[in-house]
One Martini backbone bead per residue (centre of mass of N, CA, C, O) as a GRO file, in nm:
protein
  289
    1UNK     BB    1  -0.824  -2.593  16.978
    2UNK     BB    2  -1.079  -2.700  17.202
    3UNK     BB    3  -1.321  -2.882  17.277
    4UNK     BB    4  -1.482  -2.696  17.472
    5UNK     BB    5  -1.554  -2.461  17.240
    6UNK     BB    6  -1.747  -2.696  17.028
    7UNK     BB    7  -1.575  -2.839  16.860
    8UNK     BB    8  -1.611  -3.140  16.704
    9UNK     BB    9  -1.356  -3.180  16.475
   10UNK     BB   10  -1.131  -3.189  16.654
   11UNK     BB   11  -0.792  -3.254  16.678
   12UNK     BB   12  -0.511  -3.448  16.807
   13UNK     BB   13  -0.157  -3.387  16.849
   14UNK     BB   14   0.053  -3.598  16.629
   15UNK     BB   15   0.392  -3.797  16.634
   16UNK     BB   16   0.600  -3.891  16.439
   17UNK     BB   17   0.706  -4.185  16.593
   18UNK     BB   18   0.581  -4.179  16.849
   19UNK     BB   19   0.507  -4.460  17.170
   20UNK     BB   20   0.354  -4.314  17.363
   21UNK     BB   21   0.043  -4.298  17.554
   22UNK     BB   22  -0.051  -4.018  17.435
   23UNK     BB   23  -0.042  -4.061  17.108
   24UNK     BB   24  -0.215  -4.294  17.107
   25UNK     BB   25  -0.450  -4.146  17.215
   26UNK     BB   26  -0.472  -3.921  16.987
   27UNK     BB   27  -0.547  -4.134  16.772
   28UNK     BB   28  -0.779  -4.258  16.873
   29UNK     BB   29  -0.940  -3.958  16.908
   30UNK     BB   30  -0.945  -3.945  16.591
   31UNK     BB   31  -1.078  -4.181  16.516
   32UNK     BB   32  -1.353  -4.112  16.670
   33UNK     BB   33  -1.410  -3.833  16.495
   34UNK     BB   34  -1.383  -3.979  16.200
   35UNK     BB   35  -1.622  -4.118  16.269
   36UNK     BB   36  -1.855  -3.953  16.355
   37UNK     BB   37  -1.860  -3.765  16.091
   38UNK     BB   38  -1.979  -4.067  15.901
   39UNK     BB   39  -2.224  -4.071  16.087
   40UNK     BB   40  -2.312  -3.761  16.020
   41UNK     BB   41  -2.311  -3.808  15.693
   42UNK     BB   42  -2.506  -4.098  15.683
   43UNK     BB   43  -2.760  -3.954  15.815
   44UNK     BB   44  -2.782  -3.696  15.626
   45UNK     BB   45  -2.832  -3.887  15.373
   46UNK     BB   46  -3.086  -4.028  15.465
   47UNK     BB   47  -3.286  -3.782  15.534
   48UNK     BB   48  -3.268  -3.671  15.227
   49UNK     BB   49  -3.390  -3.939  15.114
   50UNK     BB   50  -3.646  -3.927  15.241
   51UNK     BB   51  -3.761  -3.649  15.167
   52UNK     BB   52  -3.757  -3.723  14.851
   53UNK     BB   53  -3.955  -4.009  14.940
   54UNK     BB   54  -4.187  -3.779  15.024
   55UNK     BB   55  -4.202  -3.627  14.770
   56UNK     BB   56  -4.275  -3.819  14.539
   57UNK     BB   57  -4.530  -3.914  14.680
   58UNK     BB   58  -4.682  -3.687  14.646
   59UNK     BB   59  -4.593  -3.622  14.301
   60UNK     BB   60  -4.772  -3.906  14.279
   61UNK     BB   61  -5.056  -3.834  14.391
   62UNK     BB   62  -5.091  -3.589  14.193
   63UNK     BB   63  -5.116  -3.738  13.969
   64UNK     BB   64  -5.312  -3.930  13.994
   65UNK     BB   65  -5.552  -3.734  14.021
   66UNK     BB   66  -5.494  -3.594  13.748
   67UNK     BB   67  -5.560  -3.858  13.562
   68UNK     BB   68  -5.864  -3.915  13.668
   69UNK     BB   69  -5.876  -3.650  13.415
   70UNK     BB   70  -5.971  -3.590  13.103
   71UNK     BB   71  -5.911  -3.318  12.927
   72UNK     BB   72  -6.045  -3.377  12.656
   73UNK     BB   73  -6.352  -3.398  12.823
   74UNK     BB   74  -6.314  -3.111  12.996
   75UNK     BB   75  -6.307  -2.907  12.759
   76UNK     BB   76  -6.547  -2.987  12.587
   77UNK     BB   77  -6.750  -2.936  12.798
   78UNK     BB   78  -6.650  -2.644  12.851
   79UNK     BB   79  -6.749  -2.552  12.557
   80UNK     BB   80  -7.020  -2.651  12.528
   81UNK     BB   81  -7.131  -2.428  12.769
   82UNK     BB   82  -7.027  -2.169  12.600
   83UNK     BB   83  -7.226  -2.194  12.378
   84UNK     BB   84  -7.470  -2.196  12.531
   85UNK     BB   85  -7.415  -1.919  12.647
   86UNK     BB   86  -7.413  -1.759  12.404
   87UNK     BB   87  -7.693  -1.837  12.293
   88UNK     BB   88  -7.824  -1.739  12.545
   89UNK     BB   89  -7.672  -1.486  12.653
   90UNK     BB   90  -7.512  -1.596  12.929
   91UNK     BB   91  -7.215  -1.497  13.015
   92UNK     BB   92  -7.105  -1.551  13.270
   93UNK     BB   93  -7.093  -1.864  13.225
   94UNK     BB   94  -6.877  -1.829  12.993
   95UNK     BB   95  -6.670  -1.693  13.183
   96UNK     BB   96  -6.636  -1.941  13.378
   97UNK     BB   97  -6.594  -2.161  13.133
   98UNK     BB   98  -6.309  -2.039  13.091
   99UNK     BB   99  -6.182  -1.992  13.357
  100UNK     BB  100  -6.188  -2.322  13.383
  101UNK     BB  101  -6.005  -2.407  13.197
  102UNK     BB  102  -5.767  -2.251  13.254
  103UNK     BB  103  -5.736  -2.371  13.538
  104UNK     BB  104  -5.710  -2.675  13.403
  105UNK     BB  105  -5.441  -2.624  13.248
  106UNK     BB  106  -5.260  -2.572  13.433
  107UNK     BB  107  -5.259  -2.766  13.656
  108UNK     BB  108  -5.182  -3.021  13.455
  109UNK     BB  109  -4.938  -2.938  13.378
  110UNK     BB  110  -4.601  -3.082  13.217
  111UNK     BB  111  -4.394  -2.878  13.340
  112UNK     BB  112  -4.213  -2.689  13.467
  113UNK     BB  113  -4.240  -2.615  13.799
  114UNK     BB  114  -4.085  -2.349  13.709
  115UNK     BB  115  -4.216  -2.016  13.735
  116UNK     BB  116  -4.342  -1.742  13.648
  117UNK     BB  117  -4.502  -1.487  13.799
  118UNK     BB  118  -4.677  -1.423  13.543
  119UNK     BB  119  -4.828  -1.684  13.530
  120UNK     BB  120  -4.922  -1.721  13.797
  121UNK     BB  121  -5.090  -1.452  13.807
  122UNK     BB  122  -5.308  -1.542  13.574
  123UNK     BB  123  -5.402  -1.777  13.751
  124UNK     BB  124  -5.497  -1.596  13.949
  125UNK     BB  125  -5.676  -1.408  13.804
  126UNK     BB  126  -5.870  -1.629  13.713
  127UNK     BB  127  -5.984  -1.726  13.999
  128UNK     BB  128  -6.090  -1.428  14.047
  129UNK     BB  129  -6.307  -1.469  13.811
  130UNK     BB  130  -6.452  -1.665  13.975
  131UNK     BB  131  -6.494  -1.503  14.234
  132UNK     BB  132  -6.669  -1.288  14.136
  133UNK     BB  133  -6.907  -1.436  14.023
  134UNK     BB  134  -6.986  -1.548  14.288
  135UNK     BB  135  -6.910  -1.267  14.447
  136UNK     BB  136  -7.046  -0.962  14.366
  137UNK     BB  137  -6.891  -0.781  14.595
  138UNK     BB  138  -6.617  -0.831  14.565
  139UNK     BB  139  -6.306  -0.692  14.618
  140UNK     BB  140  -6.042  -0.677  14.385
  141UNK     BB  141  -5.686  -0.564  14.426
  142UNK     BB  142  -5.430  -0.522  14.174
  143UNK     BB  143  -5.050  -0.436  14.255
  144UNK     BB  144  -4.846  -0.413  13.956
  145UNK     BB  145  -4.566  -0.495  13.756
  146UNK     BB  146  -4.581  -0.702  13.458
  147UNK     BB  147  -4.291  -0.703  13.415
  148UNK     BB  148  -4.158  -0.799  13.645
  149UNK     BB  149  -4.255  -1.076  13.676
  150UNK     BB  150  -4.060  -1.201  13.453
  151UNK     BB  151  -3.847  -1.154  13.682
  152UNK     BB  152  -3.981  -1.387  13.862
  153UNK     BB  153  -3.968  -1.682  14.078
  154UNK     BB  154  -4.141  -2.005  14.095
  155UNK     BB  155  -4.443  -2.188  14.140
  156UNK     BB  156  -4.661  -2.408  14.064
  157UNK     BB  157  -4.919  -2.319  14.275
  158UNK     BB  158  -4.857  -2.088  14.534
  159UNK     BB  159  -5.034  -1.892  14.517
  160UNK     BB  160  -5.352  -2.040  14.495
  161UNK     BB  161  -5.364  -2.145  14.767
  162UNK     BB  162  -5.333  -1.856  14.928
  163UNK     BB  163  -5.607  -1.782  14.838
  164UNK     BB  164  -5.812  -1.969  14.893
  165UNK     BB  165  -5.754  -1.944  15.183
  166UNK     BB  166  -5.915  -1.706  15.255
  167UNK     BB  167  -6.178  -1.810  15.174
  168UNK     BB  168  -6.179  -2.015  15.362
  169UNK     BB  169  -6.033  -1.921  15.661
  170UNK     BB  170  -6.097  -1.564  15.676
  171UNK     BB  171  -6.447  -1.627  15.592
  172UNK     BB  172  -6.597  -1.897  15.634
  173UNK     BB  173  -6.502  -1.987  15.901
  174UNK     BB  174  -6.625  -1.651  15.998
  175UNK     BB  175  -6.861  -1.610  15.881
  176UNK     BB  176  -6.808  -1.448  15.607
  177UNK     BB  177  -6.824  -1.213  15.339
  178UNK     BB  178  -6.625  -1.191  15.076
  179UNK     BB  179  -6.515  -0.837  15.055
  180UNK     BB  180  -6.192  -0.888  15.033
  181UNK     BB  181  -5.886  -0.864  14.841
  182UNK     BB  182  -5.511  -0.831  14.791
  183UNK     BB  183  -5.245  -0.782  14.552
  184UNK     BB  184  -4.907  -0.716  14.617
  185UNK     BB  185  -4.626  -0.602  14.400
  186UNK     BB  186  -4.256  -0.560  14.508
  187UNK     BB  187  -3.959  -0.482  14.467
  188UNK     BB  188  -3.656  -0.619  14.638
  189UNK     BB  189  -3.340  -0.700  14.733
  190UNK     BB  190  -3.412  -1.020  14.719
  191UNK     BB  191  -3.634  -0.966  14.489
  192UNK     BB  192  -3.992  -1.030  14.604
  193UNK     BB  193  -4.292  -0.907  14.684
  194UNK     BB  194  -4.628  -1.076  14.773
  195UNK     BB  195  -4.911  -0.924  14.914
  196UNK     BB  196  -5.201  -1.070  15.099
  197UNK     BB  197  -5.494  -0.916  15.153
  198UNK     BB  198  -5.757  -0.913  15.445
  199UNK     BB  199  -6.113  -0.894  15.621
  200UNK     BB  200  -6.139  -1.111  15.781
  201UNK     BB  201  -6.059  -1.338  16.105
  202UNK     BB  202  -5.845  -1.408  16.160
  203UNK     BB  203  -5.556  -1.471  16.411
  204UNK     BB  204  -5.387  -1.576  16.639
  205UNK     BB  205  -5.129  -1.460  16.760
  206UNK     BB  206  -5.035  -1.717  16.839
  207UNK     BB  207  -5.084  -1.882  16.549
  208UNK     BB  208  -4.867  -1.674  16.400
  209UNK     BB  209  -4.625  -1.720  16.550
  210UNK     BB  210  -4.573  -2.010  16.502
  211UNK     BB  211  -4.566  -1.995  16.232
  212UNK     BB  212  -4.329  -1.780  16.189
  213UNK     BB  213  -4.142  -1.995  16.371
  214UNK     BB  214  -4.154  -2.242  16.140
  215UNK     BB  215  -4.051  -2.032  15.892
  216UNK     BB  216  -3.753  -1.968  16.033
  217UNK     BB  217  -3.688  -2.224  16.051
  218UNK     BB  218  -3.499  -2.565  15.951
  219UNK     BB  219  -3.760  -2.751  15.980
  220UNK     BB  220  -3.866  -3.026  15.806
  221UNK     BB  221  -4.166  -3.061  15.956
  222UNK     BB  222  -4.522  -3.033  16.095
  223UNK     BB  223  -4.559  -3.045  16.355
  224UNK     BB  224  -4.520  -2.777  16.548
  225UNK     BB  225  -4.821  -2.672  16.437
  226UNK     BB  226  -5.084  -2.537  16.471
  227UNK     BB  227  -5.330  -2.744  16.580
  228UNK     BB  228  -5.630  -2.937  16.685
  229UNK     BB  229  -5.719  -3.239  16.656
  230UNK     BB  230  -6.031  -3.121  16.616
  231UNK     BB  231  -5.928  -2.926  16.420
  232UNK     BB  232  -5.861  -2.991  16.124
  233UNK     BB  233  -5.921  -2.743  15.929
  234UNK     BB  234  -5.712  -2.571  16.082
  235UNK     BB  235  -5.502  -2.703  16.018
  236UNK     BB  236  -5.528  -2.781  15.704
  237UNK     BB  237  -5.417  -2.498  15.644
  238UNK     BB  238  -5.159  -2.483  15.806
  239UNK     BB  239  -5.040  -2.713  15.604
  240UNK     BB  240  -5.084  -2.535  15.349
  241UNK     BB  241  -4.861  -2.335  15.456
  242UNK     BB  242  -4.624  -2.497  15.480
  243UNK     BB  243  -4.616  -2.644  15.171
  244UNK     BB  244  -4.535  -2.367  15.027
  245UNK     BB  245  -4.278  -2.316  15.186
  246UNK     BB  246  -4.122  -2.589  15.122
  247UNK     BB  247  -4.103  -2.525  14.829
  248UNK     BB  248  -3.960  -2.280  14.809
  249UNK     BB  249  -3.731  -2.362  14.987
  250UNK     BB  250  -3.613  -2.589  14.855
  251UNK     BB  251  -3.554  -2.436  14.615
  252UNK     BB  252  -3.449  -2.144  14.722
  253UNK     BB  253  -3.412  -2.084  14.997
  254UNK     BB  254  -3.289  -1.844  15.131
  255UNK     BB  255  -3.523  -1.621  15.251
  256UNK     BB  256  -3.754  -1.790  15.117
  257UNK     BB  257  -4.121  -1.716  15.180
  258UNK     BB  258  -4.299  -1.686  15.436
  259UNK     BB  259  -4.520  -1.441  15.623
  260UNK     BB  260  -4.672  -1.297  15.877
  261UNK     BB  261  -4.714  -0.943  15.947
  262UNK     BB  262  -5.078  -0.986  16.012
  263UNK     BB  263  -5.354  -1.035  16.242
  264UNK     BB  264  -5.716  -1.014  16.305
  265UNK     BB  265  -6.029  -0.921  16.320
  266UNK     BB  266  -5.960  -0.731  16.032
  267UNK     BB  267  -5.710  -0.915  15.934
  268UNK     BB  268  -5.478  -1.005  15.679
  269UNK     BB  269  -5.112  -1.027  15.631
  270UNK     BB  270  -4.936  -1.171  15.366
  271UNK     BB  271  -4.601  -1.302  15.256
  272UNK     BB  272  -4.395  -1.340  14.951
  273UNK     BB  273  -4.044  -1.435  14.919
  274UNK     BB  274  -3.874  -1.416  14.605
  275UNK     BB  275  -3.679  -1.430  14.342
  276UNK     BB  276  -3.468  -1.361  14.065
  277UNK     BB  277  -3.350  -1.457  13.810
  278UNK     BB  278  -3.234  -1.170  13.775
  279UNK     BB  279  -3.102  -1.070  14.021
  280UNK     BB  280  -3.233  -0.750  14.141
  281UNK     BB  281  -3.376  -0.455  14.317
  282UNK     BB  282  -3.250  -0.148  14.461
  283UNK     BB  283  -3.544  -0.017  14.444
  284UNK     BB  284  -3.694  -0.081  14.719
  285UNK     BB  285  -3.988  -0.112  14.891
  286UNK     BB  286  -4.078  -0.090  15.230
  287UNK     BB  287  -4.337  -0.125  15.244
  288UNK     BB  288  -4.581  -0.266  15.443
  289UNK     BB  289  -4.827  -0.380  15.673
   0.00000   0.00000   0.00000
């Protein structure tokens, strides 16, 4: 193999014992060869080093957050409210107080990162049940089977960030009334996927392919994603799906993370794909938006 075949860390070919200037050269260009190697192992070292302690800072950001709340006078003002809403008769309010006690008792829990998609979906149906209280008309079709959750797994907080987003910029952004949500999983050979399907006013074509050129990128920063200087709200969605792309992709490697397989004025689908704690399901549904 000769260098220019592309082979960056080819030899050239040394002869013990030999003290011509041909061999001496040789062994030269192994030396600078060798050093070459150490320096982009010292690089790659580096930038892992750094993106870890960009990973701790948020990790330190959102603790901070979140102890800014004490949890047992959250829980317990959500309990009066309970009361009073029981004895005086008005459901909704009570059902809005206990799902949102479980709402924010998952969130602030300090378990392992990873979790089942059973939990996951459970907390993703609890915040659907504060805003299905909130929005009257809102349809939302939940379609999967709970026993598969159990062995798929992800990560806490990732699939309801993505709910959240429909409603951020799905609907609210193109002023229009959220009337529709559905949330679809099935065994896949790689693993599960999840589909979020709504009805709201989608994103550009441009916007939609550069998103999904940056999930199948290699690249771990930001700058790439669409959204213009102007329009933070429009880009901080886009960091937003970013953000749990890159918690997945770093967790669990490729080809794990989103895909937007659809977006138009009459609605978006994304995919999430997930891993299997044990195995695979090779009777995987082909079928997706």
């Amino acid at each position: 193999m000769t260098l220019g075949s592309g082979e960056m860390f080819v030899r050239a070919q040394v002869h013990p014992g030999r003290q011509d200037e041909l061999n001496e050269l040789n062994e030269s260009f192994n030396q600078m060869v060798e050093k070459l190697h150490r320096l982009i192992d010292e690089v790659h070292t580096s930038e892992l080093r750094e993106k870890e302690l960009v990973i701790k800072q948020r990790e330190t950001m959102l603790k901070s957050m979140q102890a800014q709340i004490n949890p047992h006078f959250l829980y317990n003002t959500l309990e009066v409210i309970n009361s009073y809403a029981i004895l005086e008769n008005v459901m909704p309010i009570s059902r809005m107080a206990t799902s949102l006690a479980a709402l924010f008792r998952y969130s602030i829990t300090n378990d392992s990162e990873k979790v089942s998609l059973y939990e996951e979906m459970k907390h993703v149906q609890t915040y659907l049940d504060i805003q299905k209280e909130r929005y009257e008309h809102l349809t939302v079709q939940l379609q999967w089977s709970w026993d598969d959750l159990r062995y798929i797994q992800t990560l806490r907080l990732t699939l309801q960030p993505l709910v959240e987003n429909v409603f951020r910029h799905a609907y609210e952004k193109h002023e229009r009334y959220p009337e529709y949500i559905a949330i679809q999983g099935e065994p896949t050979p790689k693993g599960y996927r999840v589909t979020i399907i709504d009805h709201g006013g989608g994103m550009d074509a441009s916007v939609m392919e550069k998103l999904n050129l940056a999930f199948r990128s290699s690249s771990e920063t930001e700058y790439s994603l669409p959204g213009k200087e102007h329009d933070e709200d429009h880009r901080s969605g886009n960091v937003g799906l970013w953000n749990v792309h890159q918690r997945l992709r770093l967790s669990f490697g490729e080809p794990y993370g989103l895909y937007i397989s659809s977006s138009s004025s009459q609605g978006t689908c994304m995919e999430v794909q997930l891993p299997a704690i044990i195995g695979g399901n090779e009777d995987a549904k082909n079928d997706s938006c």
